[in-house]
Amino acid sequence: AQTYVEDMMFGLFKHKRHNDQVIFDIAEHKRPRDHERVFQFLHGRELFTPVASSNVPFEDGKSITVKAGDVIDLKTAKLPNGMVCIVFFVHRNDSRLGVPCAGMAVRDAFDMVIKTDADALLIQSGRDSWVAFPRGELPAICAKHF
């Protein structure tokens, strides 16, 4: 089943837009209204990230609480501008995700990236579009939207 986000255009009518389109719009068009849409789209969602290595065993569907001494290294990507990002995907079944992977609420993902030395959190759509949020902006984004 496809996930849709409701979109209000010019206050005159409503239409539904596929969730990958929301990320495409902000990535490609960078319109101010797309920023608001992407935060509406992310609210209440789960994001998924590839795990590079871990001393914590992963079981599909099992919740994990990270404790002192637990190490979970997430895969990163380097953008053309040199920024190192922790990558998250919007679809659990994305073939680029790999195994093992971790799923978490958007707020938890933002909070986690805030605690790292990564430059940004990157969210990859099911297609080729992505949007990155600089780590320094994440606390304000969380306070306002999550």
mmCIF file of C-alpha atoms in Angstrom:
data_model
loop_
_atom_site.group_PDB
_atom_site.id
_atom_site.type_symbol
_atom_site.label_atom_id
_atom_site.label_comp_id
_atom_site.label_asym_id
_atom_site.label_seq_id
_atom_site.Cartn_x
_atom_site.Cartn_y
_atom_site.Cartn_z
ATOM 1 C CA ALA A 1 0.000 0.000 0.000
ATOM 2 C CA GLN A 2 1.295 3.436 -0.839
ATOM 3 C CA THR A 3 1.505 6.041 1.864
ATOM 4 C CA TYR A 4 0.060 9.416 1.005
ATOM 5 C CA VAL A 5 0.301 12.762 2.663
ATOM 6 C CA GLU A 6 -2.544 15.213 2.324
ATOM 7 C CA ASP A 7 -1.557 18.428 0.662
ATOM 8 C CA MET A 8 -3.418 21.745 0.680
ATOM 9 C CA MET A 9 -2.673 23.885 -2.379
ATOM 10 C CA PHE A 10 -3.495 27.605 -2.257
ATOM 11 C CA GLY A 11 -6.254 26.898 0.283
ATOM 12 C CA LEU A 12 -8.675 26.075 -2.549
ATOM 13 C CA PHE A 13 -8.552 22.301 -2.905
ATOM 14 C CA LYS A 14 -6.958 19.176 -1.494
ATOM 15 C CA HIS A 15 -5.144 16.434 -3.309
ATOM 16 C CA LYS A 16 -3.007 13.509 -2.251
ATOM 17 C CA ARG A 17 0.676 13.286 -3.049
ATOM 18 C CA HIS A 18 2.862 10.188 -2.803
ATOM 19 C CA ASN A 19 5.401 10.409 0.043
ATOM 20 C CA ASP A 20 8.407 10.174 -2.304
ATOM 21 C CA GLN A 21 7.090 13.233 -4.117
ATOM 22 C CA VAL A 22 7.337 15.290 -0.918
ATOM 23 C CA ILE A 23 11.085 14.653 -0.683
ATOM 24 C CA PHE A 24 11.501 15.145 -4.444
ATOM 25 C CA ASP A 25 9.786 18.534 -4.233
ATOM 26 C CA ILE A 26 12.000 19.851 -1.454
ATOM 27 C CA ALA A 27 15.151 18.402 -3.039
ATOM 28 C CA GLU A 28 14.484 19.651 -6.543
ATOM 29 C CA HIS A 29 12.425 22.829 -6.128
ATOM 30 C CA LYS A 30 13.462 24.150 -2.682
ATOM 31 C CA ARG A 31 10.216 26.097 -2.338
ATOM 32 C CA PRO A 32 9.368 27.418 1.144
ATOM 33 C CA ARG A 33 6.037 25.552 1.165
ATOM 34 C CA ASP A 34 7.900 22.271 0.566
ATOM 35 C CA HIS A 35 9.773 22.659 3.863
ATOM 36 C CA GLU A 36 6.503 22.679 5.760
ATOM 37 C CA ARG A 37 5.259 19.656 3.787
ATOM 38 C CA VAL A 38 8.363 17.615 4.532
ATOM 39 C CA PHE A 39 7.955 18.168 8.289
ATOM 40 C CA GLN A 40 4.263 17.225 8.081
ATOM 41 C CA PHE A 41 5.269 14.126 6.123
ATOM 42 C CA LEU A 42 7.910 13.148 8.708
ATOM 43 C CA HIS A 43 5.688 13.685 11.753
ATOM 44 C CA GLY A 44 4.865 10.316 13.325
ATOM 45 C CA ARG A 45 6.950 8.336 10.813
ATOM 46 C CA GLU A 46 9.657 5.780 11.311
ATOM 47 C CA LEU A 47 12.985 6.120 9.502
ATOM 48 C CA PHE A 48 15.433 3.314 8.712
ATOM 49 C CA THR A 49 19.218 3.405 8.693
ATOM 50 C CA PRO A 50 21.857 0.858 7.682
ATOM 51 C CA VAL A 51 24.078 -0.435 10.491
ATOM 52 C CA ALA A 52 27.795 -0.697 9.642
ATOM 53 C CA SER A 53 28.730 -2.586 12.811
ATOM 54 C CA SER A 54 27.401 -3.218 16.285
ATOM 55 C CA ASN A 55 28.146 -5.051 19.509
ATOM 56 C CA VAL A 56 24.387 -5.245 20.072
ATOM 57 C CA PRO A 57 22.535 -8.185 18.488
ATOM 58 C CA PHE A 58 19.767 -7.212 16.093
ATOM 59 C CA GLU A 59 16.567 -9.219 15.729
ATOM 60 C CA ASP A 60 14.021 -8.224 13.106
ATOM 61 C CA GLY A 61 11.140 -6.391 14.750
ATOM 62 C CA LYS A 62 12.678 -6.413 18.240
ATOM 63 C CA SER A 63 13.057 -3.115 20.076
ATOM 64 C CA ILE A 64 16.504 -2.298 21.455
ATOM 65 C CA THR A 65 17.352 0.168 24.199
ATOM 66 C CA VAL A 66 20.915 1.373 23.821
ATOM 67 C CA LYS A 67 22.839 1.231 27.087
ATOM 68 C CA ALA A 68 26.276 2.409 28.229
ATOM 69 C CA GLY A 69 28.893 0.308 26.456
ATOM 70 C CA ASP A 70 26.637 -0.474 23.490
ATOM 71 C CA VAL A 71 28.201 0.507 20.186
ATOM 72 C CA ILE A 72 26.160 0.880 17.025
ATOM 73 C CA ASP A 73 27.990 2.398 14.068
ATOM 74 C CA LEU A 74 25.714 3.661 11.331
ATOM 75 C CA LYS A 75 26.707 3.979 7.697
ATOM 76 C CA THR A 76 27.424 7.452 6.451
ATOM 77 C CA ALA A 77 27.542 9.132 3.071
ATOM 78 C CA LYS A 78 29.675 12.029 1.915
ATOM 79 C CA LEU A 79 27.965 14.725 -0.108
ATOM 80 C CA PRO A 80 29.736 16.478 -3.011
ATOM 81 C CA ASN A 81 30.264 19.504 -0.738
ATOM 82 C CA GLY A 82 32.184 17.292 1.726
ATOM 83 C CA MET A 83 29.483 17.022 4.394
ATOM 84 C CA VAL A 84 29.349 13.634 6.121
ATOM 85 C CA CYS A 85 25.751 12.535 6.702
ATOM 86 C CA ILE A 86 24.059 9.746 8.580
ATOM 87 C CA VAL A 87 21.662 8.301 6.027
ATOM 88 C CA PHE A 88 18.058 7.338 6.742
ATOM 89 C CA PHE A 89 15.503 5.828 4.365
ATOM 90 C CA VAL A 90 11.744 6.332 4.394
ATOM 91 C CA HIS A 91 10.943 2.792 3.222
ATOM 92 C CA ARG A 92 11.816 -0.302 5.291
ATOM 93 C CA ASN A 93 11.998 -2.417 2.139
ATOM 94 C CA ASP A 94 14.403 -0.096 0.273
ATOM 95 C CA SER A 95 17.036 -2.336 -1.384
ATOM 96 C CA ARG A 96 19.770 0.199 -0.575
ATOM 97 C CA LEU A 97 19.130 -0.216 3.149
ATOM 98 C CA GLY A 98 20.833 -3.570 3.637
ATOM 99 C CA VAL A 99 21.014 -5.847 6.664
ATOM 100 C CA PRO A 100 21.278 -5.190 9.524
ATOM 101 C CA CYS A 101 19.353 -1.980 9.785
ATOM 102 C CA ALA A 102 17.665 -0.030 12.529
ATOM 103 C CA GLY A 103 14.289 1.673 12.510
ATOM 104 C CA MET A 104 13.384 4.551 14.769
ATOM 105 C CA ALA A 105 10.943 7.398 15.180
ATOM 106 C CA VAL A 106 11.940 10.596 13.394
ATOM 107 C CA ARG A 107 12.477 12.459 16.681
ATOM 108 C CA ASP A 108 14.770 9.669 17.922
ATOM 109 C CA ALA A 109 16.762 9.793 14.671
ATOM 110 C CA PHE A 110 17.189 13.565 14.951
ATOM 111 C CA ASP A 111 18.176 13.301 18.655
ATOM 112 C CA MET A 112 20.692 10.577 17.837
ATOM 113 C CA VAL A 113 22.359 12.566 15.056
ATOM 114 C CA ILE A 114 22.577 15.613 17.350
ATOM 115 C CA LYS A 115 24.827 13.522 19.636
ATOM 116 C CA THR A 116 27.237 12.542 16.841
ATOM 117 C CA ASP A 117 29.966 14.420 15.017
ATOM 118 C CA ALA A 118 28.248 13.910 11.641
ATOM 119 C CA ASP A 119 27.600 17.069 9.660
ATOM 120 C CA ALA A 120 23.980 16.275 8.826
ATOM 121 C CA LEU A 121 21.069 13.868 8.816
ATOM 122 C CA LEU A 122 20.113 12.807 5.281
ATOM 123 C CA ILE A 123 16.720 11.344 4.398
ATOM 124 C CA GLN A 124 16.594 9.305 1.195
ATOM 125 C CA SER A 125 13.317 8.795 -0.647
ATOM 126 C CA GLY A 126 12.395 5.560 -2.377
ATOM 127 C CA ARG A 127 13.739 7.116 -5.554
ATOM 128 C CA ASP A 128 16.888 9.186 -6.045
ATOM 129 C CA SER A 129 15.849 12.330 -4.168
ATOM 130 C CA TRP A 130 17.117 13.216 -0.728
ATOM 131 C CA VAL A 131 17.034 16.048 1.759
ATOM 132 C CA ALA A 132 19.725 16.812 4.337
ATOM 133 C CA PHE A 133 19.384 18.713 7.592
ATOM 134 C CA PRO A 134 22.596 20.152 9.116
ATOM 135 C CA ARG A 135 23.239 18.806 12.617
ATOM 136 C CA GLY A 136 23.353 22.317 14.066
ATOM 137 C CA GLU A 137 19.774 22.970 12.873
ATOM 138 C CA LEU A 138 18.302 19.732 14.256
ATOM 139 C CA PRO A 139 17.503 21.003 17.802
ATOM 140 C CA ALA A 140 15.470 23.923 16.424
ATOM 141 C CA ILE A 141 13.707 21.653 13.917
ATOM 142 C CA CYS A 142 12.796 19.226 16.702
ATOM 143 C CA ALA A 143 11.523 22.006 18.962
ATOM 144 C CA LYS A 144 9.318 23.409 16.222
ATOM 145 C CA HIS A 145 8.070 20.259 14.459
ATOM 146 C CA PHE A 146 8.495 17.167 16.650
#
